[in-house]
Coordinates of C-alpha atoms and ligand atoms in Angstrom, one line a residue:
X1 CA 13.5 2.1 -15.3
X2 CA 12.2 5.1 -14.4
X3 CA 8.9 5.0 -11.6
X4 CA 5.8 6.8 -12.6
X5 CA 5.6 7.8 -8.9
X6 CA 8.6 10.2 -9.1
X7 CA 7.0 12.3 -11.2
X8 CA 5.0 15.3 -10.2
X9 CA 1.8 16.8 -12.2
X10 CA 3.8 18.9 -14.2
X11 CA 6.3 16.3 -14.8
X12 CA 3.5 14.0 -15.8
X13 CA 2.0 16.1 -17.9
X14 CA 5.0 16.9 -19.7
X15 CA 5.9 13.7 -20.6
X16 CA 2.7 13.3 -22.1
X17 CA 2.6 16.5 -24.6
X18 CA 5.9 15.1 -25.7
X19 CA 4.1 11.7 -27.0
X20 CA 1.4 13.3 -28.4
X21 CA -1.6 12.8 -25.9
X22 CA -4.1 15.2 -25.1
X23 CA -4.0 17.3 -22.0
X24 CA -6.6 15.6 -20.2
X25 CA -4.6 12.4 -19.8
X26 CA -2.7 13.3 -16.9
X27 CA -5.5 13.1 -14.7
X28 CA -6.5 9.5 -16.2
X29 CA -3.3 8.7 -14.8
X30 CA -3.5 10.3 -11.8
X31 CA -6.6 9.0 -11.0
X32 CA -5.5 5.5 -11.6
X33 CA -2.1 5.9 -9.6
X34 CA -3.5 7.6 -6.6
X35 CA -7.7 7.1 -6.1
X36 CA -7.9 3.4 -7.9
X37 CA -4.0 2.6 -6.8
X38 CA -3.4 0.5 -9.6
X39 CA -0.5 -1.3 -9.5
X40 CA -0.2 -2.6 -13.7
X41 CA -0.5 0.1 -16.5
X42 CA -2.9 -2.8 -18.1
X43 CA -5.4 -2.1 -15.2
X44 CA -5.8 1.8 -16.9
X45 CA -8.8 0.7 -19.0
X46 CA -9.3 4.1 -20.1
X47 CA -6.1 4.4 -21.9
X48 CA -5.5 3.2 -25.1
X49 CA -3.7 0.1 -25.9
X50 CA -0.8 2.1 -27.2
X51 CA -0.9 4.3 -25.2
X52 CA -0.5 1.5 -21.9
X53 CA 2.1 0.1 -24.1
X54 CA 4.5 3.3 -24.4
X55 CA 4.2 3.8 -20.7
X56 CA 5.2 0.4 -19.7
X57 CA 8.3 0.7 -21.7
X58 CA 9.1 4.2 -20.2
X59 CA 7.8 3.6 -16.2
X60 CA 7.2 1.4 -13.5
X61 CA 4.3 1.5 -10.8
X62 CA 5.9 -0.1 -8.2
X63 CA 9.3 0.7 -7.1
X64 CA 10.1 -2.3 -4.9
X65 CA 8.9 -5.7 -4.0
X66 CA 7.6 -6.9 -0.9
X67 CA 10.0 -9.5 0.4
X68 CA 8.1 -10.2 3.7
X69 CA 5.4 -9.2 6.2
X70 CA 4.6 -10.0 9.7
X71 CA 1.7 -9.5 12.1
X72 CA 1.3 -8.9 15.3
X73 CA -0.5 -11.8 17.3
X74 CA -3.1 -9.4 17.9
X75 CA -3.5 -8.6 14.3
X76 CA -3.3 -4.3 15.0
X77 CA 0.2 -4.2 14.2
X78 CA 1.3 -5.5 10.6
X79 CA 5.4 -4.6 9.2
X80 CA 6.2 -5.0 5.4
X81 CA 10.0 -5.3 4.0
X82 CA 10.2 -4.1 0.4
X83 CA 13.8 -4.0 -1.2
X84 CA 14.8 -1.8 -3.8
X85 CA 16.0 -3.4 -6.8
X86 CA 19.8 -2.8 -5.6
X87 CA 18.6 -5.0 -2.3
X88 CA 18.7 -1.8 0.5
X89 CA 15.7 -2.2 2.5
X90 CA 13.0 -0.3 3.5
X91 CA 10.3 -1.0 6.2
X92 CA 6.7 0.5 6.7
X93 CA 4.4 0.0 9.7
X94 CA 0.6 -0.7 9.6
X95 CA -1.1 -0.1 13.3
X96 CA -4.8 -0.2 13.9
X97 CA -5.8 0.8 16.8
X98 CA -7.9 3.9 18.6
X99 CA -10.2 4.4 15.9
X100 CA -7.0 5.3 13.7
X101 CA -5.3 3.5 10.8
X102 CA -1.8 5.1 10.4
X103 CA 1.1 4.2 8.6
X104 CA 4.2 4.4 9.6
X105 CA 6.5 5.3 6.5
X106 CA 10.7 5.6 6.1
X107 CA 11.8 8.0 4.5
X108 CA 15.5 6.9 4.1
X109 CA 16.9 2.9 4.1
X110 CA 18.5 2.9 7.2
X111 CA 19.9 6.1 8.9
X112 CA 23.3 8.2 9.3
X113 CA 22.5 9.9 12.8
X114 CA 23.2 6.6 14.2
X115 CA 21.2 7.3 17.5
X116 CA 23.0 4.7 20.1
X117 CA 19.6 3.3 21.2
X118 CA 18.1 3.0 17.5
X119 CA 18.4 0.0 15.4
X120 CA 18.0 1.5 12.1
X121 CA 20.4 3.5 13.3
X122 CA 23.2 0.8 13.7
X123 CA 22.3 -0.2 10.0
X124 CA 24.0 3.8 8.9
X125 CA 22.6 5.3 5.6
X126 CA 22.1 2.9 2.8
X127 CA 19.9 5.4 0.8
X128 CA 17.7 8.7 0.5
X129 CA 14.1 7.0 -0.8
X130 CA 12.6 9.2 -3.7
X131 CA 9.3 10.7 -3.3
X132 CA 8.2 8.0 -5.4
X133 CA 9.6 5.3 -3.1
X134 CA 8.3 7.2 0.2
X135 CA 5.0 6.8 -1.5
X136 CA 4.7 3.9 -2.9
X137 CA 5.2 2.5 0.8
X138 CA 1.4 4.3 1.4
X139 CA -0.2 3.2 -1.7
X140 CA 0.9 -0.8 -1.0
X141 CA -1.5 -0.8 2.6
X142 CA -3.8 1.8 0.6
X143 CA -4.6 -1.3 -1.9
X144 CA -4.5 -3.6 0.9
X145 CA -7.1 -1.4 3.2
X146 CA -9.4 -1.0 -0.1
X147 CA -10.4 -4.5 -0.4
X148 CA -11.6 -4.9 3.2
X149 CA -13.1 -1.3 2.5
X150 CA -11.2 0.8 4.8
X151 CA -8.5 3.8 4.4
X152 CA -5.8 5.0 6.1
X153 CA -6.5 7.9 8.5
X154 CA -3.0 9.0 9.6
X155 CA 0.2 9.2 8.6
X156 CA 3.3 8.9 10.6
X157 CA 6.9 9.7 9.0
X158 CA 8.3 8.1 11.8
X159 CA 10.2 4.6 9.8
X160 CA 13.6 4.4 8.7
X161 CA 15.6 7.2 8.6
X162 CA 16.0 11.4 9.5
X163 CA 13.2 12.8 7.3
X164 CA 15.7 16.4 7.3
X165 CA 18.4 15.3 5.8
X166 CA 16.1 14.2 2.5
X167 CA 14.3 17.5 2.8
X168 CA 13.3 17.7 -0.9
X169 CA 12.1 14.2 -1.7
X170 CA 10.3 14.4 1.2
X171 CA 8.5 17.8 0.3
X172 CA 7.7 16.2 -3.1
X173 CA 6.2 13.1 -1.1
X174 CA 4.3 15.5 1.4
X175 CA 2.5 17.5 -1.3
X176 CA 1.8 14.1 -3.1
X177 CA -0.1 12.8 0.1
X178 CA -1.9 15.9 0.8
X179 CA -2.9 16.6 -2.9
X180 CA -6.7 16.6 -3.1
X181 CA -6.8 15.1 -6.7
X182 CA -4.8 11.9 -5.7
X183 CA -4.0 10.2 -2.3
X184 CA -6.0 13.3 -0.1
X185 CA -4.8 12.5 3.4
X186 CA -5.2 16.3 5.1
X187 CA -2.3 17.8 6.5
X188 CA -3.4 17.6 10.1
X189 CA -3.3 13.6 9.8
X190 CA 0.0 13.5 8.9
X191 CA 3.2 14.0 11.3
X192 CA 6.9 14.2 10.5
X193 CA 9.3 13.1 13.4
X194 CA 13.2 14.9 13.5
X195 CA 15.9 14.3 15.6
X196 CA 16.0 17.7 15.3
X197 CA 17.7 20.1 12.6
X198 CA 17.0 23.8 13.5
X199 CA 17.2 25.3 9.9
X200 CA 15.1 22.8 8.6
X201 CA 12.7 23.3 11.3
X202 CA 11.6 26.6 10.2
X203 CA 11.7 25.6 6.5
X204 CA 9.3 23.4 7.7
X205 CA 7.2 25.9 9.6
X206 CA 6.9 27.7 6.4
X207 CA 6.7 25.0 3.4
X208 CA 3.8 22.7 5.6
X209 CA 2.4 24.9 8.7
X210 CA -0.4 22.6 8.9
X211 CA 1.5 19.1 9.4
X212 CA 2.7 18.0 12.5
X213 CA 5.9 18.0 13.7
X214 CA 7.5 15.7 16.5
X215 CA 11.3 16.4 17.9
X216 CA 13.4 14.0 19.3
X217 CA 14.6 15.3 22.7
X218 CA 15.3 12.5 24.4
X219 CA 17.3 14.1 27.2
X220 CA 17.2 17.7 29.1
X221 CA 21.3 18.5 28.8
X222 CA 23.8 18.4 25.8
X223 CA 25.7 16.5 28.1
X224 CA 23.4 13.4 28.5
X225 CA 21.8 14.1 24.4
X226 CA 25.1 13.9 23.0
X227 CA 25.8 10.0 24.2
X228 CA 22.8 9.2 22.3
X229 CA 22.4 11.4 19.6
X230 CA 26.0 12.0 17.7
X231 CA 24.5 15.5 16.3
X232 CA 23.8 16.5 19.3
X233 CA 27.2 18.0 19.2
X234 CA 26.8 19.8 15.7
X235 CA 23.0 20.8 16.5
X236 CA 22.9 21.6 20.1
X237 CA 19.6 21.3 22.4
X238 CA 19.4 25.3 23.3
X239 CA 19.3 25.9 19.0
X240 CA 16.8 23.4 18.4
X241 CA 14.7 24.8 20.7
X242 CA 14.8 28.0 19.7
X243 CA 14.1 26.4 16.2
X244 CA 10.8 24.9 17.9
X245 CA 9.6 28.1 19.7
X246 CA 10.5 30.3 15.9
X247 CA 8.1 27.1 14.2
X248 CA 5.4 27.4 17.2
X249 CA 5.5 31.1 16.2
X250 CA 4.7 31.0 12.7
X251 CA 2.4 28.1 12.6
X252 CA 0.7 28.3 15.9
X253 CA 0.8 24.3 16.2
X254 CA 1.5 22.4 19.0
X255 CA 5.0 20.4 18.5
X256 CA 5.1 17.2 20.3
X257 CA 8.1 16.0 22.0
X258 CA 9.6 12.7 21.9
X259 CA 11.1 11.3 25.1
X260 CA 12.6 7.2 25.2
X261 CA 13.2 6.9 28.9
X262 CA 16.2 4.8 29.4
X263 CA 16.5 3.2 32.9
X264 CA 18.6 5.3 35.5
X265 CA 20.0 7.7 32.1
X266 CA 17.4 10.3 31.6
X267 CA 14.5 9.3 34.2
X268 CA 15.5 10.7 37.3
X269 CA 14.1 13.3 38.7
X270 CA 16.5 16.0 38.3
X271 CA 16.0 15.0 34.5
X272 CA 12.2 15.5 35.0
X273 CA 13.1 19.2 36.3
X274 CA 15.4 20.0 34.0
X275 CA 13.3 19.2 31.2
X276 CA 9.9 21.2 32.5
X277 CA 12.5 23.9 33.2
X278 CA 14.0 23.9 29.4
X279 CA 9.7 23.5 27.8
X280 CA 8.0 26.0 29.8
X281 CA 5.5 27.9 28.8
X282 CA 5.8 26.2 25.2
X283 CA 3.0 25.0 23.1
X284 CA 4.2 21.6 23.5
X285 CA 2.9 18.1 24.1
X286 CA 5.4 15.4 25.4
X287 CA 5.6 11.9 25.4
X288 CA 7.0 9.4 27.5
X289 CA 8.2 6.3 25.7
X290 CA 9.7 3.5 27.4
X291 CA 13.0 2.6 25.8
X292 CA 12.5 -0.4 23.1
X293 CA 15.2 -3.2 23.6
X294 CA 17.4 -2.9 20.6
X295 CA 20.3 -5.5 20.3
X296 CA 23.0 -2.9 20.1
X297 CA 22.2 -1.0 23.1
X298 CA 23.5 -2.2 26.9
X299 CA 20.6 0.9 28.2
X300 CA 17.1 -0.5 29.6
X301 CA 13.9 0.7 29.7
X302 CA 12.4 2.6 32.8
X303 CA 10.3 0.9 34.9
X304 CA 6.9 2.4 34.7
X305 CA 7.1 3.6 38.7
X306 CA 9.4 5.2 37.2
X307 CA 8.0 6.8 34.0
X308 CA 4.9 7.8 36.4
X309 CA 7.1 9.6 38.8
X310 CA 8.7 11.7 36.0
X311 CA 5.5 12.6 34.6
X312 CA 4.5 13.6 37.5
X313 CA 7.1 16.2 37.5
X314 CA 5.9 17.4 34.2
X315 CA 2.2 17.5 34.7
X316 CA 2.8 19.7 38.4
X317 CA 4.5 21.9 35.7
X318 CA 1.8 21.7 33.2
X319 CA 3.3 20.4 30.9
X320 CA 0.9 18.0 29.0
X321 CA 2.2 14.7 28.9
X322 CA 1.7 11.1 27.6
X323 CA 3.5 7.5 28.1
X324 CA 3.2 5.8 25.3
X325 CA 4.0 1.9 25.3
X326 CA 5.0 1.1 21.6
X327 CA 3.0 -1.1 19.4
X328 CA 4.2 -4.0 17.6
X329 CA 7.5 -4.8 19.9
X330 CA 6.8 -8.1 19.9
X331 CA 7.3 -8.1 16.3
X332 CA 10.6 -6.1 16.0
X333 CA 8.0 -3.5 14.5
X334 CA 8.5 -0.8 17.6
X335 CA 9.8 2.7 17.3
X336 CA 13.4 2.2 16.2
X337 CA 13.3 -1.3 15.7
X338 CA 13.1 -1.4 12.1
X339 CA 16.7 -2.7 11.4
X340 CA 15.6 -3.8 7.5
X341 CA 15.3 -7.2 8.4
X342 CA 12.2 -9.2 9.8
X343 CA 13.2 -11.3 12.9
Ligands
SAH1 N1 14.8 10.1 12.6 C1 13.5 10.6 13.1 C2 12.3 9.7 12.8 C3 12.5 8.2 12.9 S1 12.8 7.6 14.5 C4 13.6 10.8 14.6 O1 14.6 10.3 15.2 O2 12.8 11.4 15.2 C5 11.2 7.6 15.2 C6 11.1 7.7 16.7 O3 11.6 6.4 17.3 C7 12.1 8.7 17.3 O4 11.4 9.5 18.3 C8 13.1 7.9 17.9 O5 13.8 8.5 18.9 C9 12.4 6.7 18.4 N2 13.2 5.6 18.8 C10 14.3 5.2 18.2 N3 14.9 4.1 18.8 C11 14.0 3.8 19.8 C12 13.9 2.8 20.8 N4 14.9 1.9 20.9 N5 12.9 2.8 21.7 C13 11.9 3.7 21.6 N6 11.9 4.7 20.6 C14 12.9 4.7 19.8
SF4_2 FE1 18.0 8.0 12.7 FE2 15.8 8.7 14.2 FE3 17.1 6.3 14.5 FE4 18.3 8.5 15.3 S1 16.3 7.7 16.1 S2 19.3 6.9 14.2 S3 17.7 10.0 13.7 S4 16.0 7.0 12.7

């Protein structure tokens, strides 16, 4: 069955001029979908009986069920696996912390870069999610904040999955999220993370110049990139960077730069060099995350002597940097941990 979430306001309001409704409708709907986040069409008091009746044969509200959840011992960080209804998983990441509540979202189940370091990665590409299923994944924590009276502040596209390579459902999501009749989260709160495709970079300089945008670097030479990233080879560091500096142009933003530091690989200080050598003078914000234990990877994370010494490489280049410890490790609910399965 078809998911009332895939469909877009024009889509919407099509459907409805072919069964007869009045134009206003849509926005019943749409209201109820994404400000009340119903989840049964018999919670749409406003509609006719009939009316809830014909859209319950022809649509679902929810895409997937939730087949577990765990929380962290400190209660900030909270993972959910939903399954599809052909069983491929998909996981989303609830952390509260710094005055923020952000989701984490996927926007594929599981991944083909196959990053050596990533666990989602391991699991290769099960799926591209629909816009429909990339939202849904916000409107189950939406439902969830709304009773204790809170709402999410941020939103992170950094789950399962290379957002790129499932440009359009993810525009489609995107617009859904930002869209001041519905779900309203502004563009600034939201940030996509790539491994980096250069082409799609700039589409997405032009298509969202407001939303941020975080690349995977993870190393300052092909040489070193290319053991971790497979498309390294394909997608080379010196293009994506000139992708980066094109995207900085048009939007004026501030890209952020993503950096797991893996014990002894890419932490020494030539690396550090290297790297303020390849981002200077760049409108660029970089951080420093230690490595999270995956169990298909021999690598280890620096130790933070470590970490501190390479950032201070950066920073007497100033180059603004942060070390960021992941949230939610202890729950398997770390960057790159999601392997679509709750340990
Ligand atoms: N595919 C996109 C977004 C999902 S991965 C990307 O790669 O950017 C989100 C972030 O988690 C990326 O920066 C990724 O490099 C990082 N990550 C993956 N595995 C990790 C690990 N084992 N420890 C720390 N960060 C990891
Ligand atoms: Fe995919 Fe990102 Fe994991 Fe690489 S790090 S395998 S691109 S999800």
């Amino acid at each position: 069955m078809k998911c009332i979430l895939d469909l877009d306001k024009e889509q919407l309001r099509h459907y409805l001029a072919t069964t007869q409704q009045p134009p206003y409708r849509w926005q019943q709907i749409w209201h109820g979908l994404y400000v009340s986040y119903f989840q049964s069409w018999q919670e749409f008091s406003n509609l006719s009986q009939d009316l809830r009746k014909e859209l319950e044969q022809d649509f679902s509200i929810l895409p997937f069920t939730q087949i577990s959840e765990v929380r962290s011992d400190d209660g900030l960080t909270h993972k959910v696996l939903f399954q599809l209804s052909n069983k491929n998983p998909i996981e989303t990441v609830l952390m509260q912390y710094d005055q923020r509540i952000s989701v984490c979202i996927s926007s594929q189940s599981g991944c083909p870069i196959g990053c050596e370091f990533c666990a989602t990665g391991k699991m290769g590409l099960k799926q591209n999610l629909s816009s429909g299923e990339i939202i849904a994944q916000i409107l189950y924590f939406s439902r969830m904040l709304k009773e204790q009276d809170l709402e999410i502040t941020n939103i992170v596209m950094m789950g399962m999955g290379e957002p790129f390579l499932n440009y359009s459902e993810v525009q489609n999501a995107l617009e859904r999220l930002n869209d001041h009749e519905g779900i309203n989260i502004g563009a600034r709160r939201i940030t996509l993370s790539t491994i980096g495709i250069p082409s799609q970079i700039l589409q997405f300089a032009i298509d969202f110049p407001q939303t941020n945008l975080a690349v995977s670097l993870h190393a300052p030479t092909n040489h070193q990139r290319e053991q971790l990233i497979p498309i390294n080879k394909k997608y080379p560091i010196e293009e994506i960077l000139k992708a980066v500096r094109e995207y900085i142009h048009i939007t004026n933003r501030r890209v952020t730069f993503e950096y797991v530091m893996i014990n002894a690989f890419n932490d020494n200080h030539e690396d550090a060099l290297l790297l303020a050598e390849l981002l200077q003078n760049m409108l660029c914000h970089v951080n420093l995350i230690p490595m999270n234990n995956t169990t298909a990877f021999s690598g280890l994370p620096s130790p933070i002597d470590r970490i501190q010494a390479f950032q201070k490489v950066l920073t007497n280049h100033h180059i603004p940097t942060t070390i960021r410890f992941s949230k939610g490790t202890q729950i398997q609910a770390g960057c790159g941990q999601l392997a679509g399965r709750l340990s």
